[in-house]
mmCIF file of C-alpha atoms in Angstrom:
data_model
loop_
_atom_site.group_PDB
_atom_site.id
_atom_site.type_symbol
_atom_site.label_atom_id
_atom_site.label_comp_id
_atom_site.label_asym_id
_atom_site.label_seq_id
_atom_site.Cartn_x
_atom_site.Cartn_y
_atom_site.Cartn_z
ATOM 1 C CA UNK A 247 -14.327 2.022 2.654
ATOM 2 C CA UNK A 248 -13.238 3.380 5.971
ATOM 3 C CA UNK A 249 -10.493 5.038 6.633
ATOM 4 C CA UNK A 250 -10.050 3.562 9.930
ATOM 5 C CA UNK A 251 -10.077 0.134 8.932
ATOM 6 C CA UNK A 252 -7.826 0.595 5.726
ATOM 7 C CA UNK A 253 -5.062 2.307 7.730
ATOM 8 C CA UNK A 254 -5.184 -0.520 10.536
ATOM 9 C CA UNK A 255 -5.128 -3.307 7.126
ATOM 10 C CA UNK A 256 -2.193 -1.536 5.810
ATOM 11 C CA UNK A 257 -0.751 -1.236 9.085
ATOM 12 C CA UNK A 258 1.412 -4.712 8.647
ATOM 13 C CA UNK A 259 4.093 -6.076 6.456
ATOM 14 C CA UNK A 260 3.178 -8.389 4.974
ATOM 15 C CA UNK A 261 -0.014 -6.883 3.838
ATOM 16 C CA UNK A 262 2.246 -3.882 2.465
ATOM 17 C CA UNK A 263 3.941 -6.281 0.144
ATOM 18 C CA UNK A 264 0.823 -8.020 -1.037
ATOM 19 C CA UNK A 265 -0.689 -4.819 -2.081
ATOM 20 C CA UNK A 266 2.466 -4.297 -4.485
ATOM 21 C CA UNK A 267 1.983 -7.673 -5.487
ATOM 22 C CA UNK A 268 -1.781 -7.302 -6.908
ATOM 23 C CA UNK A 269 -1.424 -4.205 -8.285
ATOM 24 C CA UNK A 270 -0.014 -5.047 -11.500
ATOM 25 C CA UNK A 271 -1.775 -8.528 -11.910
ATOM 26 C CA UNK A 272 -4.586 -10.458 -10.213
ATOM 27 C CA UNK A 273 -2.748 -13.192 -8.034
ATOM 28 C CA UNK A 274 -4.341 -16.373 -5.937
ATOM 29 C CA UNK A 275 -2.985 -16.494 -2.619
ATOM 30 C CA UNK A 276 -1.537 -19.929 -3.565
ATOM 31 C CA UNK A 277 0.645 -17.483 -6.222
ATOM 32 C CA UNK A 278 1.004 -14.904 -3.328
ATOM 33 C CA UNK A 279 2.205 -17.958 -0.837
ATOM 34 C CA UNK A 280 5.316 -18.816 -3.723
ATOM 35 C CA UNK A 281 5.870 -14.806 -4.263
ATOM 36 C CA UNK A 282 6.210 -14.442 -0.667
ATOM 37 C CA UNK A 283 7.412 -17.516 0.052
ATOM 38 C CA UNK A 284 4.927 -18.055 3.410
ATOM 39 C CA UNK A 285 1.863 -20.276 3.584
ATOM 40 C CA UNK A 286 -0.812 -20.392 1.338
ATOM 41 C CA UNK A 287 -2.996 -19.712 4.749
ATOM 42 C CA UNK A 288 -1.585 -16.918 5.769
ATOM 43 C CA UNK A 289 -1.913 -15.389 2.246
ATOM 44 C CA UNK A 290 -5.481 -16.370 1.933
ATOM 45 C CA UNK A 291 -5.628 -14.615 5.432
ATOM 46 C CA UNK A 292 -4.476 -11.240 5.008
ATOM 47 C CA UNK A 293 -5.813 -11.350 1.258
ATOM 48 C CA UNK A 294 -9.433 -12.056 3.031
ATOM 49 C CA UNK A 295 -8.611 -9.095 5.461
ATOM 50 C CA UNK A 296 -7.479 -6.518 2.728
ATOM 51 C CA UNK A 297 -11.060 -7.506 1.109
ATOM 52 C CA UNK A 298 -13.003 -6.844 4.216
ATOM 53 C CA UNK A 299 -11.043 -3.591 4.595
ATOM 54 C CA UNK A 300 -11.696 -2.701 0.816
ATOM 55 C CA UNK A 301 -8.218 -2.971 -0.433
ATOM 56 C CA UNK A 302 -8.395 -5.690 -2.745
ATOM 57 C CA UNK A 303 -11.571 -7.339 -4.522
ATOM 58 C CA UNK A 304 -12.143 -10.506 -6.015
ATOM 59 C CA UNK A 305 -11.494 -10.326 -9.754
ATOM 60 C CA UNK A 306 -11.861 -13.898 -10.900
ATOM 61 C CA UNK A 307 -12.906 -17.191 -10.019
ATOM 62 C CA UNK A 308 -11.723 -20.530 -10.799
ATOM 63 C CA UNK A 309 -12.250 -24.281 -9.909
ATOM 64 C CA UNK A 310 -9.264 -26.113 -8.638
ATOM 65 C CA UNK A 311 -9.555 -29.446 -7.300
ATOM 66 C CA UNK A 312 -12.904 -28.715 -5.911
ATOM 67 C CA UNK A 313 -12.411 -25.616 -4.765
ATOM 68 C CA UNK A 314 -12.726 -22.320 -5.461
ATOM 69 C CA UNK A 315 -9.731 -19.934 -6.444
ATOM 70 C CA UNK A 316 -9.887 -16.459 -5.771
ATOM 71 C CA UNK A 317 -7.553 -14.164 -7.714
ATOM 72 C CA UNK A 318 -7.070 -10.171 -5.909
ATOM 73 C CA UNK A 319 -6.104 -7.176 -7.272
ATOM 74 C CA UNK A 320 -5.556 -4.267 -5.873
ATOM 75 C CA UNK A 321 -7.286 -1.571 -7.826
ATOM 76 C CA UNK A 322 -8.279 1.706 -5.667
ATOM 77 C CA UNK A 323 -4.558 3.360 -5.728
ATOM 78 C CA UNK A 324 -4.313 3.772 -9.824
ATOM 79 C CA UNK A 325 -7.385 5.996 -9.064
ATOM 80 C CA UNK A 326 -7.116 9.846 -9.586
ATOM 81 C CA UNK A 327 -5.825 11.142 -6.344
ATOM 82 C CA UNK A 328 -8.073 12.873 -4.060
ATOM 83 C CA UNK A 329 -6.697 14.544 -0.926
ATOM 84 C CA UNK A 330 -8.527 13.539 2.697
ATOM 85 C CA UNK A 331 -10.527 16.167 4.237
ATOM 86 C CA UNK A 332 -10.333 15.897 7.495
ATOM 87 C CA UNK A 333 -13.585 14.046 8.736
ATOM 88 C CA UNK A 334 -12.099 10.919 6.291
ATOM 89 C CA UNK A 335 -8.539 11.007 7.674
ATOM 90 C CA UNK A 336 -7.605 8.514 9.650
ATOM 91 C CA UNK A 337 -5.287 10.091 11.203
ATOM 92 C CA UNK A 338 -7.369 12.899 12.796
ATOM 93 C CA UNK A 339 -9.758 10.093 13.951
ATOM 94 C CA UNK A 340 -6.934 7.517 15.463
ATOM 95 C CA UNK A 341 -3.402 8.825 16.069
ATOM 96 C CA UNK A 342 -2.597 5.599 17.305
ATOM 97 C CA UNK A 343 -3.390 3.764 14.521
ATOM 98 C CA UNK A 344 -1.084 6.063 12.217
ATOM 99 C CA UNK A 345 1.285 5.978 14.221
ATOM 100 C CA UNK A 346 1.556 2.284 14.004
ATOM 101 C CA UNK A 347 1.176 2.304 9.854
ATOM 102 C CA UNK A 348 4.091 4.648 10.161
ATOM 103 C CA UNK A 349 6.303 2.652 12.005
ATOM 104 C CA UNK A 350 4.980 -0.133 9.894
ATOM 105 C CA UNK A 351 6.085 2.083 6.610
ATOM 106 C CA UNK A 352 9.470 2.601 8.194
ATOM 107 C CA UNK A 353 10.101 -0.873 8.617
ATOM 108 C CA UNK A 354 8.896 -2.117 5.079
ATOM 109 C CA UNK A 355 11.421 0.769 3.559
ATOM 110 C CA UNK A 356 14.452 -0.308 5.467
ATOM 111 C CA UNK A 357 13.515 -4.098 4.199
ATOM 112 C CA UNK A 358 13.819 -2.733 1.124
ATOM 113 C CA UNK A 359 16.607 -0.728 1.066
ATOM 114 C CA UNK A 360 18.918 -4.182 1.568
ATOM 115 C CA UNK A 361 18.043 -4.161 -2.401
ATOM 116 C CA UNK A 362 19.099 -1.385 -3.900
ATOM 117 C CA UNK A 363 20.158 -1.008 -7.597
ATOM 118 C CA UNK A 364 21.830 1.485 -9.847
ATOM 119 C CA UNK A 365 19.320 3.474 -11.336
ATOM 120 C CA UNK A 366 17.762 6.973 -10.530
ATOM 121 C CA UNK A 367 16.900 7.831 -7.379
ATOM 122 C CA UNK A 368 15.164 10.477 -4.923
ATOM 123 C CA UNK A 369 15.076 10.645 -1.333
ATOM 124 C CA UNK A 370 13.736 13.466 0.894
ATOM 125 C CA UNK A 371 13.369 14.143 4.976
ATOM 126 C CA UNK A 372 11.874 17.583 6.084
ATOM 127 C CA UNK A 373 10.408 18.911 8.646
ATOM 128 C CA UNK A 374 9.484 22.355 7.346
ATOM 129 C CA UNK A 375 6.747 25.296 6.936
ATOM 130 C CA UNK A 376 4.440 25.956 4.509
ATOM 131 C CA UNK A 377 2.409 28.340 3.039
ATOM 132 C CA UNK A 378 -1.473 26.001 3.186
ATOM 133 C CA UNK A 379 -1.802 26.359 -0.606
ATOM 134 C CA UNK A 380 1.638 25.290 -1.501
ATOM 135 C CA UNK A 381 1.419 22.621 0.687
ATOM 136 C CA UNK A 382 -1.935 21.233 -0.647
ATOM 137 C CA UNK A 383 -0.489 21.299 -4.086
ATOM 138 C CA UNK A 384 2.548 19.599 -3.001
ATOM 139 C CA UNK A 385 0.025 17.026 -1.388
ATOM 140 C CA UNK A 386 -1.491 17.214 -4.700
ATOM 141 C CA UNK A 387 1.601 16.052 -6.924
ATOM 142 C CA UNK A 388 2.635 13.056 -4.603
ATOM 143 C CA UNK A 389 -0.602 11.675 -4.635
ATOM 144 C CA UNK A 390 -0.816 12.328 -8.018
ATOM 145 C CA UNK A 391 2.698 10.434 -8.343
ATOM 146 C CA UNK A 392 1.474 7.246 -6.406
ATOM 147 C CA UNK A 393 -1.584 6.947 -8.561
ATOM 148 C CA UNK A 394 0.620 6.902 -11.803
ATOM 149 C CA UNK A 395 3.256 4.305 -9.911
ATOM 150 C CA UNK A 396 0.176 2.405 -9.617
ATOM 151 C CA UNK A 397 -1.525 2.751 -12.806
ATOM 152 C CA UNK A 398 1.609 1.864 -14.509
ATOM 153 C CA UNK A 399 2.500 -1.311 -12.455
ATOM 154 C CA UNK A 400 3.252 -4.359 -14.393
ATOM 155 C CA UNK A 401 3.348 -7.904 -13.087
ATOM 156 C CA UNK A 402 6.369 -9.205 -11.020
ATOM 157 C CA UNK A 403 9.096 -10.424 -12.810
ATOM 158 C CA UNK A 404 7.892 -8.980 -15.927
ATOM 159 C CA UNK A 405 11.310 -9.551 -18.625
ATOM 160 C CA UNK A 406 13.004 -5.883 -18.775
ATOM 161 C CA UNK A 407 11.304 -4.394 -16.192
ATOM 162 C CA UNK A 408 12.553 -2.890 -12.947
ATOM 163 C CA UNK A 409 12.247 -3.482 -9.839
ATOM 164 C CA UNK A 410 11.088 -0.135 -7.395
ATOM 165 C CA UNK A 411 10.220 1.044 -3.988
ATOM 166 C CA UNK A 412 8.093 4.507 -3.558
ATOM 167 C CA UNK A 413 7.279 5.110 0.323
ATOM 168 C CA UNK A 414 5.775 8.688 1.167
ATOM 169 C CA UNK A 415 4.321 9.920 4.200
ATOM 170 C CA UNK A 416 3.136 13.382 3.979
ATOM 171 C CA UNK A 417 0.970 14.952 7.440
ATOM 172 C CA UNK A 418 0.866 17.939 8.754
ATOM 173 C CA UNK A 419 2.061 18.266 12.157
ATOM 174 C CA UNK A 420 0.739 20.198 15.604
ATOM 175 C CA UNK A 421 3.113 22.861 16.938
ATOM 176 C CA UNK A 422 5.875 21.337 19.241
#
């Protein structure tokens, strides 16, 4: 997959929320559509561009009505984490572009904060400096994290379990 073309895929809403969707359960984009609640089109739009981009893949097909449905899943982030070096990062290769997912991040996370719960919690900003191994092992746990959030997914609405929102952008940054 390229890097390029996965951060520009992720780089949009709604494509941010199907990607939680089909991580716990392969869905059709008629099931995304009701999830969603926007047209079956534009699901089976941005599902077909998170396939070109390598984000999702086709895990089953069935016949309905004479057609053909596809059911996603999103797979690649219960993988073991493996940090970027830097000829795979995106964002050494298009600032732009990250720049855009970020702002894109931002916006998903204050969608979701109009839901919180009671429950635990953790929230961190910093802007700090590092020493490069602690901060690749830092690197190391978060990612690490994610892939378990993923790997552990279950489907939506699954009876007794909750509902939760992980965002984390980690970069380092040029001197000011």
């Amino acid at each position: 997959m390229d890097p390029l073309e996965s951060l520009r895929a992720t780089a949009h809403p709604l494509r941010l929320r199907i990607l939680s969707l089909v991580t716990a359960a392969a869905l059709s984009a008629a099931e995304v559509a009701r999830e969603l609640d926007v047209t079956q089109a534009n699901a089976s739009y941005h599902l077909r561009l998170l396939e070109r981009a390598g984000l999702v893949r086709v895990v089953e097909r069935t016949r309905v009505r004479g057609g053909d449905a596809k059911r996603y899943r999103h797979e690649s982030s219960a993988e073991p984490f493996v940090p970027l070096d830097e000829s795979e990062d995106p964002q050494a290769v298009d600032p732009a572009s990250f720049r855009h997912y970020v702002a894109t991040l931002a916006a998903e996370l204050q969608r979701r904060a109009e839901f919180p719960a009671d429950g635990p919690r953790v929230s961190t900003d910093a802007e700090l400096w590092l020493d490069p191994g602690e901060w690749a092992a830092i690197v190391q746990a978060v990612g690490d994290a994610s892939a378990r959030l993923h790997a552990k997914a279950l489907p939506t609405r699954t009876p007794g379990a909750v509902r939760v929102s992980m965002s984390a952008a980690l970069f380092q940054m040029d001197r000011p």
